[in-house]
Coordinates of C-alpha atoms in Angstrom, one line a residue:
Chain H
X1 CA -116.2 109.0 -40.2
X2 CA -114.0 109.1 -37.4
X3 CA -114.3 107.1 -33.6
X4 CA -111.6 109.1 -32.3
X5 CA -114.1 112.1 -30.1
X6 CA -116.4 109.0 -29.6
X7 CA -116.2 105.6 -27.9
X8 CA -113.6 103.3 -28.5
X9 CA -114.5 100.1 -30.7
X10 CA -113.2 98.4 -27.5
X11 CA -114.9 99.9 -24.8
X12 CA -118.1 99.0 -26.6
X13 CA -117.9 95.0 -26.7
X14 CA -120.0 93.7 -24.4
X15 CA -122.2 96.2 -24.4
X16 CA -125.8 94.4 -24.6
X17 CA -128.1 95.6 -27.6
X18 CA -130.1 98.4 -25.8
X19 CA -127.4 99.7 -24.2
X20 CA -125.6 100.5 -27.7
X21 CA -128.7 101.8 -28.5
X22 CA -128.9 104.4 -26.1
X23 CA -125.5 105.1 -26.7
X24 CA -126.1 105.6 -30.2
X25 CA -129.0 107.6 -29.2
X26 CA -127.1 110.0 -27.5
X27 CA -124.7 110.4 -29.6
X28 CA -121.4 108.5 -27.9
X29 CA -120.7 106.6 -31.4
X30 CA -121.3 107.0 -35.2
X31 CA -119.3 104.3 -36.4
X32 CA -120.2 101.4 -37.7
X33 CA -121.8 98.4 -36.0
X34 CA -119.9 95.3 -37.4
X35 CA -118.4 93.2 -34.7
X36 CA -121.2 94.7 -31.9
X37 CA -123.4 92.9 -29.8
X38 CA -122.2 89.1 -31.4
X39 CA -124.9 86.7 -31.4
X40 CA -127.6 89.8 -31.9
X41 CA -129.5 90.4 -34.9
X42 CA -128.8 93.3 -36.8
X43 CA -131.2 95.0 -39.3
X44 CA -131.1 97.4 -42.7
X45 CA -133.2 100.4 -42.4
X46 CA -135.6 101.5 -45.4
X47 CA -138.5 104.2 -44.8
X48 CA -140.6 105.3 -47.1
X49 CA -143.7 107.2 -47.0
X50 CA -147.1 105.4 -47.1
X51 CA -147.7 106.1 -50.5
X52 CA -144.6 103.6 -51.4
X53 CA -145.2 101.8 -48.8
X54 CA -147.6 99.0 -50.6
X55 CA -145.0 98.6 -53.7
X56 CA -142.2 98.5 -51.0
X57 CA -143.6 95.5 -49.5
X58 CA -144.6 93.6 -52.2
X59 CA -141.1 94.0 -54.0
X60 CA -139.7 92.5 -50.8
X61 CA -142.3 90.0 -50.8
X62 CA -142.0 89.1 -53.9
X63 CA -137.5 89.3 -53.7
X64 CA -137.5 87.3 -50.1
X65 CA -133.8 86.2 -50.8
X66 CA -132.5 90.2 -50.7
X67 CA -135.2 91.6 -48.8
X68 CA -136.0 89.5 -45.8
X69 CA -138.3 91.6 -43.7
X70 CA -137.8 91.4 -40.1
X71 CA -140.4 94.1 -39.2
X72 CA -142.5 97.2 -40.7
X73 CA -143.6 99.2 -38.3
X74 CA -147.5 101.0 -38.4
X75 CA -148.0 103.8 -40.3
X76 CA -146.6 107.3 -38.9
X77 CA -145.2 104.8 -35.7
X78 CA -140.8 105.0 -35.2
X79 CA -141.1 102.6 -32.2
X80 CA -140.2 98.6 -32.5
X81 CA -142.6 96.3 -31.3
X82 CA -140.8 92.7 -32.4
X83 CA -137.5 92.8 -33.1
X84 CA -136.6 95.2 -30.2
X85 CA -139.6 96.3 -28.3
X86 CA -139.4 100.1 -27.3
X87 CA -136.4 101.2 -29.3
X88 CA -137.6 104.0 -31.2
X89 CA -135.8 103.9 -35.0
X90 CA -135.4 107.8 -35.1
X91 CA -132.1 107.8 -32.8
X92 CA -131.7 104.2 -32.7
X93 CA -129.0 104.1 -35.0
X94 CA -125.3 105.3 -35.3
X95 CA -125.9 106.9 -38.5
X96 CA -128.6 107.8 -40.9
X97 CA -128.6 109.0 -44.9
X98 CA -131.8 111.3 -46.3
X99 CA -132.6 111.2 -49.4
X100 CA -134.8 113.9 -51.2
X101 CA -136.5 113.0 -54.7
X102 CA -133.3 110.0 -54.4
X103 CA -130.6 112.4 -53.8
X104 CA -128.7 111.9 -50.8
X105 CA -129.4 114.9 -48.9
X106 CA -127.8 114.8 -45.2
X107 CA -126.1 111.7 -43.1
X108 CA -127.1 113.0 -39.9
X109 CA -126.9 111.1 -36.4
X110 CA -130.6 111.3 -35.8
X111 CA -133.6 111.6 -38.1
X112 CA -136.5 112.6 -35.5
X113 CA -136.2 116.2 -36.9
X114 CA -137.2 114.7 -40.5
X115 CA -140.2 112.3 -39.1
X116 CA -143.4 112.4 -40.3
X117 CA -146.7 111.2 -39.5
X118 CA -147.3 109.2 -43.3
X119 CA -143.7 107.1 -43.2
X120 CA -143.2 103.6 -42.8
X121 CA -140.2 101.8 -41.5
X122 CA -139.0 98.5 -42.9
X123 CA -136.5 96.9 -41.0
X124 CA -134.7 93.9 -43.4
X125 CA -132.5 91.1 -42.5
X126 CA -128.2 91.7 -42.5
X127 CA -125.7 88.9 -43.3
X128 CA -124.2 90.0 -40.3
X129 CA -126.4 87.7 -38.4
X130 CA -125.0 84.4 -40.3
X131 CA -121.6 85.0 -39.7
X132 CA -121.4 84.5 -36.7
X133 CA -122.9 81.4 -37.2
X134 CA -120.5 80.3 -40.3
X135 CA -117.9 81.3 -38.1
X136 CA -119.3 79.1 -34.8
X137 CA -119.6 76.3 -37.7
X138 CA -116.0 76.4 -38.4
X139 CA -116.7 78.2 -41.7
X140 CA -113.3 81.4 -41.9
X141 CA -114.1 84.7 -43.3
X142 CA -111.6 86.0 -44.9
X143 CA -112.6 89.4 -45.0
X144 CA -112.8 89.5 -41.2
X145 CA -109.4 87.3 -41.4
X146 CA -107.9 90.4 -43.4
X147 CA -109.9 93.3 -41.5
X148 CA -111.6 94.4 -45.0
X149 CA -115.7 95.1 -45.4
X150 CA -116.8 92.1 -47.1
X151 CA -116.8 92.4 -50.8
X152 CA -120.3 93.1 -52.6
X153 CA -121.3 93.0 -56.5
X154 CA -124.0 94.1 -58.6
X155 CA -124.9 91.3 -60.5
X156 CA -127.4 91.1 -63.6
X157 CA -129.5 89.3 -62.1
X158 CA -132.9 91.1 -62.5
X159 CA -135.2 91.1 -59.1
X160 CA -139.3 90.9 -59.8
X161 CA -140.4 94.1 -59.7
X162 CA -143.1 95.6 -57.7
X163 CA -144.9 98.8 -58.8
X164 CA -142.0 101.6 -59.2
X165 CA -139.6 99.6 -57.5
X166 CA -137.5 97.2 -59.7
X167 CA -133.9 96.7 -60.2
X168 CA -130.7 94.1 -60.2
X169 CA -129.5 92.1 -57.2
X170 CA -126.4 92.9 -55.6
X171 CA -124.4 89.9 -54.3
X172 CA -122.0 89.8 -51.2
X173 CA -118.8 87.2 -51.6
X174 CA -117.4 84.9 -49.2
X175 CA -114.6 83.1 -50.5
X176 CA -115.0 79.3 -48.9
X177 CA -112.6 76.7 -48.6
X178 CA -114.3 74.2 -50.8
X179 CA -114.5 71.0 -48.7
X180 CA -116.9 73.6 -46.5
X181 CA -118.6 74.8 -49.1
X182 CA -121.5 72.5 -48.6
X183 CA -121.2 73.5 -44.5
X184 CA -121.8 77.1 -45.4
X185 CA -125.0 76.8 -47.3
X186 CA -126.4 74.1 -45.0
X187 CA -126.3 76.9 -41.9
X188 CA -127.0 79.7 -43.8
X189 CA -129.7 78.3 -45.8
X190 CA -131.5 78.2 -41.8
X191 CA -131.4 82.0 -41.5
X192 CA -134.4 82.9 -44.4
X193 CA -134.8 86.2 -42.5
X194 CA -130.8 87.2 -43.2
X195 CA -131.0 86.5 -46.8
X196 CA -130.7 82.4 -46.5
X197 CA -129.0 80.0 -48.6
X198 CA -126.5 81.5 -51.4
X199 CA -127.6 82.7 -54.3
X200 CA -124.7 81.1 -56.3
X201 CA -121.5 79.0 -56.3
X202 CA -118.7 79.7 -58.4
X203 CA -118.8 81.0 -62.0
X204 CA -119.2 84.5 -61.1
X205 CA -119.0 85.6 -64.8
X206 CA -122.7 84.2 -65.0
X207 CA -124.2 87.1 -63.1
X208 CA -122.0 89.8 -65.1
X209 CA -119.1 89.8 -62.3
X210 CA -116.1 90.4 -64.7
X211 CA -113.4 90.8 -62.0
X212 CA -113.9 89.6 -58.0
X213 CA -110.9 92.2 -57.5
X214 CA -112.9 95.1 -58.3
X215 CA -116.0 94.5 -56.3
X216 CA -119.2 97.3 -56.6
X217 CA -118.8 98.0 -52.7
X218 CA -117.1 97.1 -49.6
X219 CA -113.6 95.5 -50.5
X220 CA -111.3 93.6 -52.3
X221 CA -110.1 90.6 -50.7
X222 CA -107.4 87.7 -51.1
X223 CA -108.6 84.3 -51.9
X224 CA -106.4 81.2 -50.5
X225 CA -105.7 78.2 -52.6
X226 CA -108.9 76.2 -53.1
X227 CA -110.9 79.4 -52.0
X228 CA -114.8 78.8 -53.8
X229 CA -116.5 81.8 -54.1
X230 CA -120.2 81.8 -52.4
X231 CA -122.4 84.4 -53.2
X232 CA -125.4 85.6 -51.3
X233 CA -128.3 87.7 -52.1
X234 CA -127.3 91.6 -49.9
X235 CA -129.1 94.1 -48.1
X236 CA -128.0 96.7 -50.3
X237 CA -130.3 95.6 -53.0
X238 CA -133.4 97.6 -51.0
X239 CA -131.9 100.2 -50.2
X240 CA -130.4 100.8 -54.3
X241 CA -133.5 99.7 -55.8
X242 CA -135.3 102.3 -53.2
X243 CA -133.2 104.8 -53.7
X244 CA -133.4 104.3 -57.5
X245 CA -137.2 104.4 -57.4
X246 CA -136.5 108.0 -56.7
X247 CA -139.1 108.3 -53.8
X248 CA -140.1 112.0 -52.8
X249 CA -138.5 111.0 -49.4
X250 CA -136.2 108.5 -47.8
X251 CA -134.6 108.0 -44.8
X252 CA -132.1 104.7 -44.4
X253 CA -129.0 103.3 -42.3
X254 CA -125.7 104.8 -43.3
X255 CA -123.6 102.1 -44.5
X256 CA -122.4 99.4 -42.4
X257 CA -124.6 101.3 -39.3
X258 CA -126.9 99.2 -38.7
X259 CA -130.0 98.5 -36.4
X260 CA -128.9 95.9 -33.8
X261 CA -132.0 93.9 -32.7
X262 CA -132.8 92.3 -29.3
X263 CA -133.0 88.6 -31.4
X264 CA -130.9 86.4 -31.1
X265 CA -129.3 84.9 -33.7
X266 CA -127.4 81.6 -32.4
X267 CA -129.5 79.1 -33.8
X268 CA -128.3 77.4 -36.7
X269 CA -124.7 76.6 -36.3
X270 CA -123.8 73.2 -36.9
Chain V
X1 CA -173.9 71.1 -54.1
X2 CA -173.9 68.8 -56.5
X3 CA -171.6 66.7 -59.2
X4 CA -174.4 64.8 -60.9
X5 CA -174.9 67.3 -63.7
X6 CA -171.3 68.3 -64.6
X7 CA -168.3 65.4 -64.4
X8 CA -167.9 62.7 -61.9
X9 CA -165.0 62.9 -58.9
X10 CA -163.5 59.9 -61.0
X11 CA -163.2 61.2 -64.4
X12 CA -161.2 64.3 -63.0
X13 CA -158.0 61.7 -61.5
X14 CA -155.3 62.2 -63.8
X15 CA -156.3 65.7 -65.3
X16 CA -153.4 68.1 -65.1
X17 CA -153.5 71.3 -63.4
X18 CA -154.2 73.0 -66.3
X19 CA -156.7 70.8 -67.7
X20 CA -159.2 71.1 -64.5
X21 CA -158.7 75.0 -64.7
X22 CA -159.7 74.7 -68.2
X23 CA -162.8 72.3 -67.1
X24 CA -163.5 74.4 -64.3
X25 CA -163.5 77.6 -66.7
X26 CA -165.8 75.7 -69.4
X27 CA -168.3 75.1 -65.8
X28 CA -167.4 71.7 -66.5
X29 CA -167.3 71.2 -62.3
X30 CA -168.6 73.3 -59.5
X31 CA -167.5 70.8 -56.6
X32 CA -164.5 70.8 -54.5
X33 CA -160.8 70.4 -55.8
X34 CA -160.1 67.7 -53.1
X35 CA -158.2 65.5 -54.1
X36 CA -157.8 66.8 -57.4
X37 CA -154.2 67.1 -59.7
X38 CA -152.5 65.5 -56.5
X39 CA -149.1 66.8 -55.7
X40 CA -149.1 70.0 -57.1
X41 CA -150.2 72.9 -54.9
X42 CA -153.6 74.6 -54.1
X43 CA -154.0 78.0 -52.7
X44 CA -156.7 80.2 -51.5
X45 CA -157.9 83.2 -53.1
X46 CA -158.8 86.4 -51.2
X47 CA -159.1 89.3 -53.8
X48 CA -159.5 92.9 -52.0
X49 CA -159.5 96.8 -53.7
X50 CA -156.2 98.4 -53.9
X51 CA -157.3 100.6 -50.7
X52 CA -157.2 97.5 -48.3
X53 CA -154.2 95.6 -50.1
X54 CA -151.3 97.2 -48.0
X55 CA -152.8 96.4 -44.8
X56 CA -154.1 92.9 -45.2
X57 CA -150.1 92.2 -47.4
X58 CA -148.9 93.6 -44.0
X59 CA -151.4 91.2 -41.7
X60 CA -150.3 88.6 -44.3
X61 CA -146.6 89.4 -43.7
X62 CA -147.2 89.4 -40.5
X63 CA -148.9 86.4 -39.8
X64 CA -147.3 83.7 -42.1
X65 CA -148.5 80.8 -40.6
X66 CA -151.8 81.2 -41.0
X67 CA -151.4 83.1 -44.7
X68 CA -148.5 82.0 -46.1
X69 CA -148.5 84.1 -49.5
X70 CA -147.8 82.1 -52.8
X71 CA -148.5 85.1 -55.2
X72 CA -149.9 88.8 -55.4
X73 CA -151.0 89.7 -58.8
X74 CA -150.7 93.4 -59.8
X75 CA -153.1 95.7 -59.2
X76 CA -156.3 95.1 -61.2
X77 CA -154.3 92.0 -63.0
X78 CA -156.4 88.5 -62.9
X79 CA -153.8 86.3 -65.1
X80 CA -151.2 84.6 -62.3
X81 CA -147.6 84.7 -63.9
X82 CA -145.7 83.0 -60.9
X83 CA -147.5 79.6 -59.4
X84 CA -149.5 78.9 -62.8
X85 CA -148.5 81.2 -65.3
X86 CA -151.2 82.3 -67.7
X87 CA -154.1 80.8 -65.5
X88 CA -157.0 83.7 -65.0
X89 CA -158.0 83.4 -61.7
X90 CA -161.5 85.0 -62.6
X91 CA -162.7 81.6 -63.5
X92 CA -159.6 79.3 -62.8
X93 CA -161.6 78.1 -59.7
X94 CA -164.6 76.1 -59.7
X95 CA -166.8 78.2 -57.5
X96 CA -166.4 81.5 -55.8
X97 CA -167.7 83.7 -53.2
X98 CA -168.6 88.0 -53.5
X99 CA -168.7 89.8 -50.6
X100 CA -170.1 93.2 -50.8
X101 CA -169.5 95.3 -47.1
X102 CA -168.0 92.1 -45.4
X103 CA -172.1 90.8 -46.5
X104 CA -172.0 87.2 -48.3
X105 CA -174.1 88.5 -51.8
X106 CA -173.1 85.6 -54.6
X107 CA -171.5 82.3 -55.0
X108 CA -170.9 82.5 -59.0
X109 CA -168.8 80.0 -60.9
X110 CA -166.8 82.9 -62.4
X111 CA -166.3 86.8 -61.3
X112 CA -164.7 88.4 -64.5
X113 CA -168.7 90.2 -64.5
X114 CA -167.2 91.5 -61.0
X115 CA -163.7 92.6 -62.0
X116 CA -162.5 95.9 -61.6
X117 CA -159.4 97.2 -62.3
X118 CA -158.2 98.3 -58.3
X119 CA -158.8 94.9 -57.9
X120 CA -155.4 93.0 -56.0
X121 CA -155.7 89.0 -56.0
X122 CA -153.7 87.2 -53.0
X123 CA -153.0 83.5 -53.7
X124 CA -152.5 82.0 -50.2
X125 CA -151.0 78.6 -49.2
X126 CA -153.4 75.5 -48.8
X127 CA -152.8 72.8 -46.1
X128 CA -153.4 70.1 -49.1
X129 CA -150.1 70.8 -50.6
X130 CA -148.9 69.1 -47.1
X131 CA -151.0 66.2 -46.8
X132 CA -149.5 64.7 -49.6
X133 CA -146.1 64.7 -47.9
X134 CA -147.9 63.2 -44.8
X135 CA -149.2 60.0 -47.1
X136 CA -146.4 59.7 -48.4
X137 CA -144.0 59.9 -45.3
X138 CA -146.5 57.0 -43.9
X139 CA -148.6 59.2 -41.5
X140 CA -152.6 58.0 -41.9
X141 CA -154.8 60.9 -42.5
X142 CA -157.8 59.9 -39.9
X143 CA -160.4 62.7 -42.3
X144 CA -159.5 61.3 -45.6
X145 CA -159.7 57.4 -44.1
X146 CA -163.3 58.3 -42.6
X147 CA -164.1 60.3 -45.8
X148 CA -164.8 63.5 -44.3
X149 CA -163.6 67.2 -44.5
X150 CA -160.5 67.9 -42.1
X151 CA -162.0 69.8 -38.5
X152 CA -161.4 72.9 -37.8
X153 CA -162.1 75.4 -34.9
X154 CA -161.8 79.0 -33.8
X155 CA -158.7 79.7 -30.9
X156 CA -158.2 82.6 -28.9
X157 CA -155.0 83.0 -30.5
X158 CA -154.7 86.8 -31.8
X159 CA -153.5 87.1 -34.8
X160 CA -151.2 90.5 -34.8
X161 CA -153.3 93.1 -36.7
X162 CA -152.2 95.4 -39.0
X163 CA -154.5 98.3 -40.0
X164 CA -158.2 97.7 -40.1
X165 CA -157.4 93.4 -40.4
X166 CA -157.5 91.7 -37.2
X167 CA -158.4 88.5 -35.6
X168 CA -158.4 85.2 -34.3
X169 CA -156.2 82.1 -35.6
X170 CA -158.5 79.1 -37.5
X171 CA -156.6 75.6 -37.0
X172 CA -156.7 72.4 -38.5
X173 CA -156.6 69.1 -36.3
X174 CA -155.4 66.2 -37.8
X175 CA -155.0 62.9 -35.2
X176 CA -151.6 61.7 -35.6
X177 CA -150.2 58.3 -34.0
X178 CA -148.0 59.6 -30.9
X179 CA -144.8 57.9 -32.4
X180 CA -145.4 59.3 -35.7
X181 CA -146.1 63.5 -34.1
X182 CA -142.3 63.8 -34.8
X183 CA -142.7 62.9 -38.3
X184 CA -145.6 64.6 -39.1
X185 CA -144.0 68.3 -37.4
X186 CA -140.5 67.3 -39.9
X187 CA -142.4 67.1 -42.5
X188 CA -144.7 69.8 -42.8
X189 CA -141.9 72.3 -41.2
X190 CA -140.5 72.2 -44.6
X191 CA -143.8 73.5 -46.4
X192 CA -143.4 76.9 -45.4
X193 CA -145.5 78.1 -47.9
X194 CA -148.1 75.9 -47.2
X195 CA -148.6 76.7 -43.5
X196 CA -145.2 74.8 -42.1
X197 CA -145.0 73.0 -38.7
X198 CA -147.9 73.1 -36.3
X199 CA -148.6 75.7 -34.3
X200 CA -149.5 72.9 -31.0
X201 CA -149.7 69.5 -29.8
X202 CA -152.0 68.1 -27.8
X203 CA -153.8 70.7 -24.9
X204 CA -156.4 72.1 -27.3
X205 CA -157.8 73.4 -24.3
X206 CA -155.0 75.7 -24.0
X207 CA -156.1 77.3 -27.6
X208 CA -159.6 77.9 -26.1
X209 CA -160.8 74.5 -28.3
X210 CA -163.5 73.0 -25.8
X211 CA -164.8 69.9 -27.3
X212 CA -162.8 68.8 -29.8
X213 CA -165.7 66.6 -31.1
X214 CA -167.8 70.1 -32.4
X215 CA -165.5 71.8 -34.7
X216 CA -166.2 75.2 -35.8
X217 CA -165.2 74.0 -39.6
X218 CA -164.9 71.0 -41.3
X219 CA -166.2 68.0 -40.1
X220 CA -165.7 66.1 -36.7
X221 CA -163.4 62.9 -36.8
X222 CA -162.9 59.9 -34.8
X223 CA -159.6 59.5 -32.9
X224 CA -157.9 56.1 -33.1
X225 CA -156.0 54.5 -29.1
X226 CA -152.9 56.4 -29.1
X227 CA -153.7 59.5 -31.5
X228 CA -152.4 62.9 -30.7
X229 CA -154.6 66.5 -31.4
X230 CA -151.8 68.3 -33.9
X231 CA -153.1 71.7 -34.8
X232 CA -151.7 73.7 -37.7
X233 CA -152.7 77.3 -38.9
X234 CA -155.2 77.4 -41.4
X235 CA -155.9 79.2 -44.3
X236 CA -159.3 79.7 -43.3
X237 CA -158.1 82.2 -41.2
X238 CA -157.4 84.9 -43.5
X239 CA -160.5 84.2 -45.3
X240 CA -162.4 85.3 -41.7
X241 CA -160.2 88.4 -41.3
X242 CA -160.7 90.0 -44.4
X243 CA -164.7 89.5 -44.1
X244 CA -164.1 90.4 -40.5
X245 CA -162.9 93.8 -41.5
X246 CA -166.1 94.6 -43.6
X247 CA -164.3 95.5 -46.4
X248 CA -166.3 97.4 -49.5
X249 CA -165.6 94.4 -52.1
X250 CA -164.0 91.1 -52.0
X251 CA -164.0 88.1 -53.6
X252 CA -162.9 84.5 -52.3
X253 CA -162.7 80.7 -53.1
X254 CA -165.7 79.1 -52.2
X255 CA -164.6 76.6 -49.3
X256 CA -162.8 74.0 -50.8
X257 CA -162.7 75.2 -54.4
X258 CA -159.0 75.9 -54.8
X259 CA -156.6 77.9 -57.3
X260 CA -154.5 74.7 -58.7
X261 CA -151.2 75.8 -59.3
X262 CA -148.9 74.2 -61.6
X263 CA -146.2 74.0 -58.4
X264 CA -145.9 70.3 -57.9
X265 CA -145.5 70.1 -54.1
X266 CA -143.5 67.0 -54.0
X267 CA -140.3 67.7 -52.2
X268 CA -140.5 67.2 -48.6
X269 CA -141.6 63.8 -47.7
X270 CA -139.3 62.0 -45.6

């Protein structure tokens, strides 16, 4: 994906939530959406039809840590009514994928062309919305400190299964300083709906992580002397163990293009 | 109701969780589970046909103050395997309620003569799990000093609906010392699960609550000099939705016979 015919990354800080949206909508950007609209809550995008709809839910219900849902929207409906009242999910977004039977089909721009009347859009909490606040708490990142996508791991970690939908966790990594260790899980344990406290501390080789180098997704990154690594419960477990559930049809985010909420998300720092 | 023929109140202190369910499954006791296995966790039941369980999981979801969900067993499953494994929640509670049409028909001792196997059982959170935490953090509970059963009453607070479930939020007023309100709102905001903080202090007025002195539910209490009106969510609630909605089967707790869980409930106090 390139920015070049777009926007510049620049040119779009500052931009308030629903004015990103509408430029996403027509079409001025289809990058990602890390670093927009700071302090904002931003949101994964599952949608399933209403016959998976039930065991959807209940899987995240039942798997709160990786699946915090911030909204599901009515049957057959593509319009927010919570999170960010009016914004219709169909064009709301940078960047889409399809998926057909779980084969990725298309990663188009826009996905009103593909609605139907029986799906049902789950919109589920991003760590993007805690980092700001480890980052207001005096917490570094180092992934942001070295421009790299934050690493993330499938772990073996098994999540309760609902119905057709069952699979392992995937974990991001932060790598802490460890006299903040303890700050990082106080302030993220306040943000339930952006997957919470960490899931584990250390010890990596005790959810089947054999090498932190070689993470499933995102990046690698460098760990400084007295680095801890924290790992959190990711957004990318719905949309895997959706996609894995084969459904007859599936529309999410593409990667790292996320919904950006009106919420805001600056409580919690401390 | 009465105790006379089956146990005394007195002869149940001390029984573990899974000894009353046992009791309670032998029709040992048909009374109330106050007080009962204190500091573990009770829950409402609502059990519903797999045709109504998305939307009233989604009204759940939705509304998690009022129905905070502790479990949902799969479809036509009766055995919990989360918040008391093993337990068979056709006759784990002392006394139940059938609905038939949203039309009060029965009020057996057990219900596994009225399973069926689209059958989906919601274990809800239960404002006792809380009260504990209360006692114990030195706030008086004015019902339990006077010996009656906590008020409740009807607001004009709309729940948000999903699908055909819909309606009003049921409080619970407890009178709590003004200095001690800050307590009491610490406190419970950590049982999430069990209702959390209140949803207002004081002004029931406000809630559409004329005369605090004629609940809708419960029984009235007297308020001590200096007591404060604190309202939480109630699980009654849900319970009134669900018949609201006239659905063609359900099944419920009868009022005050609670699931016992084998959670103990005794972080939190403060």
């Amino acid at each position: 994906m390139t920015d070049t015919e777009t926007a510049s990354r620049a040119s779009l800080a500052g931009l308030t939530p629903g004015q990103l949206r509408s430029m996403f909508a027509n079409d001025g950007w289809d990058g990602d959406t890390c670093g927009l609209a700071l302090g904002y809550e931003q949101a994964n995008l599952v949608v399933l039809p209403k016959n998976d709809a039930y065991d959807f839910l209940l899987f995240c219900m039942r798997n709160p840590k990786p699946c915090p849902i911030l909204e599901v929207l009515d049957v057959g409906d593509s319009v927010s009514k919570r999170i960010a009242p009016g914004a219709d999910i169909r064009f709301a977004l940078p960047r889409y994928r399809v998926f057909e039977d779980g084969r990725l089909v298309s990663t188009p721009a826009r996905v009103d062309d593909r609605w139907r009347d029986d799906l049902v859009a789950f919109l589920i909490g991003c760590s993007l919305t805690f980092e700001s606040a480890l980052l207001a708490s005096g917490v570094p990142l180092r992934h942001l400190e070295q421009d790299r996508i934050c690493p993330m791991y499938e772990t073996t970690m098994e999540c309760e299964p609902a119905g057709r939908f069952a699979g392992r966790t995937v974990v991001s990594m932060r790598a802490i300083p460890a006299p903040l260790v303890p700050t990082a899980i106080e302030v993220t344990a306040r943000y339930r709906h952006a997957h919470g406290a960490p899931v584990h501390v250390g010890a990596a080789e005790q959810m089947g992580i054999s090498k932190l180098e070689e993470p499933d997704f995102g990046e690698s990154i460098s760990m400084e002397p007295g680095d801890v690594p924290v790992f959190w419960a990711c957004g990318v477990t719905p949309q895997i163990v959706a996609q894995q559930a084969r459904p007859q049809f599936m529309i999410s985010h593409f990667p790292a293009c996320m919904f950006i909420s009106d919420r805001e998300a600056h409580v919690g720092a401390i």
